[in-house]
């Protein structure tokens, strides 16, 4: 059974940066396309960024394009989300997800989910 564990969330002031990590286990499991989603209180879970199996292709939501960067280290079975120029509107629980379709943007297209990590941006 694949497990995804996020880390790196926290409280940051507007304009600041955070880097989220998502470690997949078991380590021997073959890599798969990955993505980050987020969910703010009272809102639906929304797509943030996706990365292909090799890491050569990425896809971003318009709201984070130019501020967030998704990357991966397949040797370490880890995916990252570097977040810069954070805004209060970025406050949410951030989830990593693993799926079968590269660069997919829909929640239903992902099979594996982490437990989430809270990101809070103060104004």
PDB file of C-alpha atoms in Angstrom:
ATOM      1  CA  UNK A   1       0.000   0.000   0.000  1.00  0.00           C
ATOM      2  CA  UNK A   2       1.422   3.376  -1.019  1.00  0.00           C
ATOM      3  CA  UNK A   3       1.568   6.037   1.669  1.00  0.00           C
ATOM      4  CA  UNK A   4       2.217   9.743   1.137  1.00  0.00           C
ATOM      5  CA  UNK A   5       3.395  11.924   4.014  1.00  0.00           C
ATOM      6  CA  UNK A   6       3.532  15.712   3.719  1.00  0.00           C
ATOM      7  CA  UNK A   7       5.680  18.010   5.830  1.00  0.00           C
ATOM      8  CA  UNK A   8       6.891  21.595   5.868  1.00  0.00           C
ATOM      9  CA  UNK A   9       3.696  23.500   6.549  1.00  0.00           C
ATOM     10  CA  UNK A  10       3.461  26.278   9.099  1.00  0.00           C
ATOM     11  CA  UNK A  11       2.712  29.921   9.767  1.00  0.00           C
ATOM     12  CA  UNK A  12       4.377  32.560   7.596  1.00  0.00           C
ATOM     13  CA  UNK A  13       3.880  36.255   6.957  1.00  0.00           C
ATOM     14  CA  UNK A  14       2.620  37.522   3.632  1.00  0.00           C
ATOM     15  CA  UNK A  15       5.477  37.757   1.154  1.00  0.00           C
ATOM     16  CA  UNK A  16       7.324  34.897   2.805  1.00  0.00           C
ATOM     17  CA  UNK A  17       8.268  31.441   1.570  1.00  0.00           C
ATOM     18  CA  UNK A  18       7.767  27.820   2.557  1.00  0.00           C
ATOM     19  CA  UNK A  19       8.825  24.509   1.055  1.00  0.00           C
ATOM     20  CA  UNK A  20       6.522  21.527   1.354  1.00  0.00           C
ATOM     21  CA  UNK A  21       7.755  17.959   0.999  1.00  0.00           C
ATOM     22  CA  UNK A  22       5.857  14.768   0.223  1.00  0.00           C
ATOM     23  CA  UNK A  23       7.576  11.450   0.847  1.00  0.00           C
ATOM     24  CA  UNK A  24       6.177   8.294  -0.706  1.00  0.00           C
ATOM     25  CA  UNK A  25       6.599   4.839   0.746  1.00  0.00           C
ATOM     26  CA  UNK A  26       7.534   2.114   0.298  1.00  0.00           C
ATOM     27  CA  UNK A  27      10.768   3.362  -1.230  1.00  0.00           C
ATOM     28  CA  UNK A  28      10.797   0.452  -3.663  1.00  0.00           C
ATOM     29  CA  UNK A  29       7.513   1.529  -5.239  1.00  0.00           C
ATOM     30  CA  UNK A  30       7.823   2.737  -8.814  1.00  0.00           C
ATOM     31  CA  UNK A  31       7.355   6.513  -9.168  1.00  0.00           C
ATOM     32  CA  UNK A  32       4.094   7.893 -10.556  1.00  0.00           C
ATOM     33  CA  UNK A  33       2.755  11.291 -11.644  1.00  0.00           C
ATOM     34  CA  UNK A  34       2.300  13.575  -8.648  1.00  0.00           C
ATOM     35  CA  UNK A  35       0.451  16.763  -7.777  1.00  0.00           C
ATOM     36  CA  UNK A  36      -0.337  19.202  -5.012  1.00  0.00           C
ATOM     37  CA  UNK A  37      -3.862  20.292  -4.109  1.00  0.00           C
ATOM     38  CA  UNK A  38      -5.149  22.591  -1.394  1.00  0.00           C
ATOM     39  CA  UNK A  39      -8.356  23.081   0.513  1.00  0.00           C
ATOM     40  CA  UNK A  40      -9.333  26.210   2.398  1.00  0.00           C
ATOM     41  CA  UNK A  41     -12.077  26.179   5.057  1.00  0.00           C
ATOM     42  CA  UNK A  42     -15.511  26.003   3.462  1.00  0.00           C
ATOM     43  CA  UNK A  43     -14.106  25.541  -0.028  1.00  0.00           C
ATOM     44  CA  UNK A  44     -13.596  22.607  -2.342  1.00  0.00           C
ATOM     45  CA  UNK A  45     -10.212  21.008  -2.809  1.00  0.00           C
ATOM     46  CA  UNK A  46      -8.442  22.692  -5.710  1.00  0.00           C
ATOM     47  CA  UNK A  47      -5.539  21.903  -7.994  1.00  0.00           C
ATOM     48  CA  UNK A  48      -2.245  23.695  -7.343  1.00  0.00           C
ATOM     49  CA  UNK A  49       0.502  22.025  -9.393  1.00  0.00           C
ATOM     50  CA  UNK A  50       1.385  18.751 -11.084  1.00  0.00           C
ATOM     51  CA  UNK A  51       4.584  17.121 -12.263  1.00  0.00           C
ATOM     52  CA  UNK A  52       5.229  14.317 -14.717  1.00  0.00           C
ATOM     53  CA  UNK A  53       6.800  11.014 -13.785  1.00  0.00           C
ATOM     54  CA  UNK A  54      10.234  12.104 -15.016  1.00  0.00           C
ATOM     55  CA  UNK A  55       9.902  15.635 -13.667  1.00  0.00           C
ATOM     56  CA  UNK A  56      10.486  17.198 -17.075  1.00  0.00           C
ATOM     57  CA  UNK A  57       6.960  18.622 -17.372  1.00  0.00           C
ATOM     58  CA  UNK A  58       4.913  20.678 -14.920  1.00  0.00           C
ATOM     59  CA  UNK A  59       1.487  22.285 -14.774  1.00  0.00           C
ATOM     60  CA  UNK A  60       0.246  25.071 -12.475  1.00  0.00           C
ATOM     61  CA  UNK A  61      -2.984  26.712 -11.475  1.00  0.00           C
ATOM     62  CA  UNK A  62      -3.143  30.301 -12.681  1.00  0.00           C
ATOM     63  CA  UNK A  63      -3.374  31.557  -9.100  1.00  0.00           C
ATOM     64  CA  UNK A  64       0.102  30.224  -8.215  1.00  0.00           C
ATOM     65  CA  UNK A  65       1.925  30.434 -11.540  1.00  0.00           C
ATOM     66  CA  UNK A  66       5.186  32.323 -11.155  1.00  0.00           C
ATOM     67  CA  UNK A  67       5.137  31.989  -7.347  1.00  0.00           C
ATOM     68  CA  UNK A  68       5.142  28.216  -6.734  1.00  0.00           C
ATOM     69  CA  UNK A  69       7.490  25.582  -8.132  1.00  0.00           C
ATOM     70  CA  UNK A  70       6.887  21.837  -8.074  1.00  0.00           C
ATOM     71  CA  UNK A  71       9.823  19.444  -8.331  1.00  0.00           C
ATOM     72  CA  UNK A  72      10.664  15.850  -7.533  1.00  0.00           C
ATOM     73  CA  UNK A  73      13.559  13.592  -6.562  1.00  0.00           C
ATOM     74  CA  UNK A  74      12.697  10.097  -7.746  1.00  0.00           C
ATOM     75  CA  UNK A  75      15.720   8.565  -6.050  1.00  0.00           C
ATOM     76  CA  UNK A  76      14.283   9.773  -2.749  1.00  0.00           C
ATOM     77  CA  UNK A  77      10.621   9.183  -3.696  1.00  0.00           C
ATOM     78  CA  UNK A  78       9.921  12.783  -2.712  1.00  0.00           C
ATOM     79  CA  UNK A  79       8.009  15.639  -4.321  1.00  0.00           C
ATOM     80  CA  UNK A  80       8.427  19.279  -3.297  1.00  0.00           C
ATOM     81  CA  UNK A  81       6.405  22.453  -3.551  1.00  0.00           C
ATOM     82  CA  UNK A  82       8.451  25.629  -3.184  1.00  0.00           C
ATOM     83  CA  UNK A  83       6.088  28.478  -2.366  1.00  0.00           C
ATOM     84  CA  UNK A  84       7.212  32.103  -2.600  1.00  0.00           C
ATOM     85  CA  UNK A  85       5.508  35.490  -2.367  1.00  0.00           C
ATOM     86  CA  UNK A  86       2.839  33.880  -0.239  1.00  0.00           C
ATOM     87  CA  UNK A  87      -0.498  35.648   0.156  1.00  0.00           C
ATOM     88  CA  UNK A  88      -3.211  35.264   2.803  1.00  0.00           C
ATOM     89  CA  UNK A  89      -5.349  33.675   0.068  1.00  0.00           C
ATOM     90  CA  UNK A  90      -2.851  30.785  -0.030  1.00  0.00           C
ATOM     91  CA  UNK A  91      -3.925  29.721   3.470  1.00  0.00           C
ATOM     92  CA  UNK A  92      -5.186  26.139   3.255  1.00  0.00           C
ATOM     93  CA  UNK A  93      -4.423  22.524   3.997  1.00  0.00           C
ATOM     94  CA  UNK A  94      -2.066  21.308   1.281  1.00  0.00           C
ATOM     95  CA  UNK A  95      -2.268  17.727   0.059  1.00  0.00           C
ATOM     96  CA  UNK A  96       0.031  15.758  -2.185  1.00  0.00           C
ATOM     97  CA  UNK A  97      -1.462  13.172  -4.490  1.00  0.00           C
ATOM     98  CA  UNK A  98      -0.271  10.388  -6.750  1.00  0.00           C
ATOM     99  CA  UNK A  99      -2.070   9.203  -9.850  1.00  0.00           C
ATOM    100  CA  UNK A 100      -1.866   7.435 -13.168  1.00  0.00           C
ATOM    101  CA  UNK A 101      -2.320  10.346 -15.612  1.00  0.00           C
ATOM    102  CA  UNK A 102       0.501  12.811 -16.062  1.00  0.00           C
ATOM    103  CA  UNK A 103      -0.267  16.470 -15.298  1.00  0.00           C
ATOM    104  CA  UNK A 104      -3.907  15.770 -14.465  1.00  0.00           C
ATOM    105  CA  UNK A 105      -5.773  18.604 -12.667  1.00  0.00           C
ATOM    106  CA  UNK A 106      -8.831  16.827 -11.311  1.00  0.00           C
ATOM    107  CA  UNK A 107      -9.213  15.486  -7.780  1.00  0.00           C
ATOM    108  CA  UNK A 108     -10.841  12.308  -9.104  1.00  0.00           C
ATOM    109  CA  UNK A 109      -7.817  11.563 -11.275  1.00  0.00           C
ATOM    110  CA  UNK A 110      -5.583  10.849  -8.294  1.00  0.00           C
ATOM    111  CA  UNK A 111      -5.522   7.583  -6.401  1.00  0.00           C
ATOM    112  CA  UNK A 112      -3.155   8.168  -3.490  1.00  0.00           C
ATOM    113  CA  UNK A 113      -3.446  11.057  -1.012  1.00  0.00           C
ATOM    114  CA  UNK A 114      -1.471  12.290   1.935  1.00  0.00           C
ATOM    115  CA  UNK A 115      -2.998  13.475   5.203  1.00  0.00           C
ATOM    116  CA  UNK A 116      -2.320  17.147   4.467  1.00  0.00           C
ATOM    117  CA  UNK A 117      -0.199  19.874   6.004  1.00  0.00           C
ATOM    118  CA  UNK A 118      -1.523  23.257   7.152  1.00  0.00           C
ATOM    119  CA  UNK A 119      -0.168  26.444   5.604  1.00  0.00           C
ATOM    120  CA  UNK A 120      -1.255  29.710   7.200  1.00  0.00           C
ATOM    121  CA  UNK A 121      -0.255  33.069   5.726  1.00  0.00           C
ATOM    122  CA  UNK A 122      -0.796  36.098   7.937  1.00  0.00           C
ATOM    123  CA  UNK A 123      -1.332  39.579   6.537  1.00  0.00           C
TER     124      UNK A 123
END
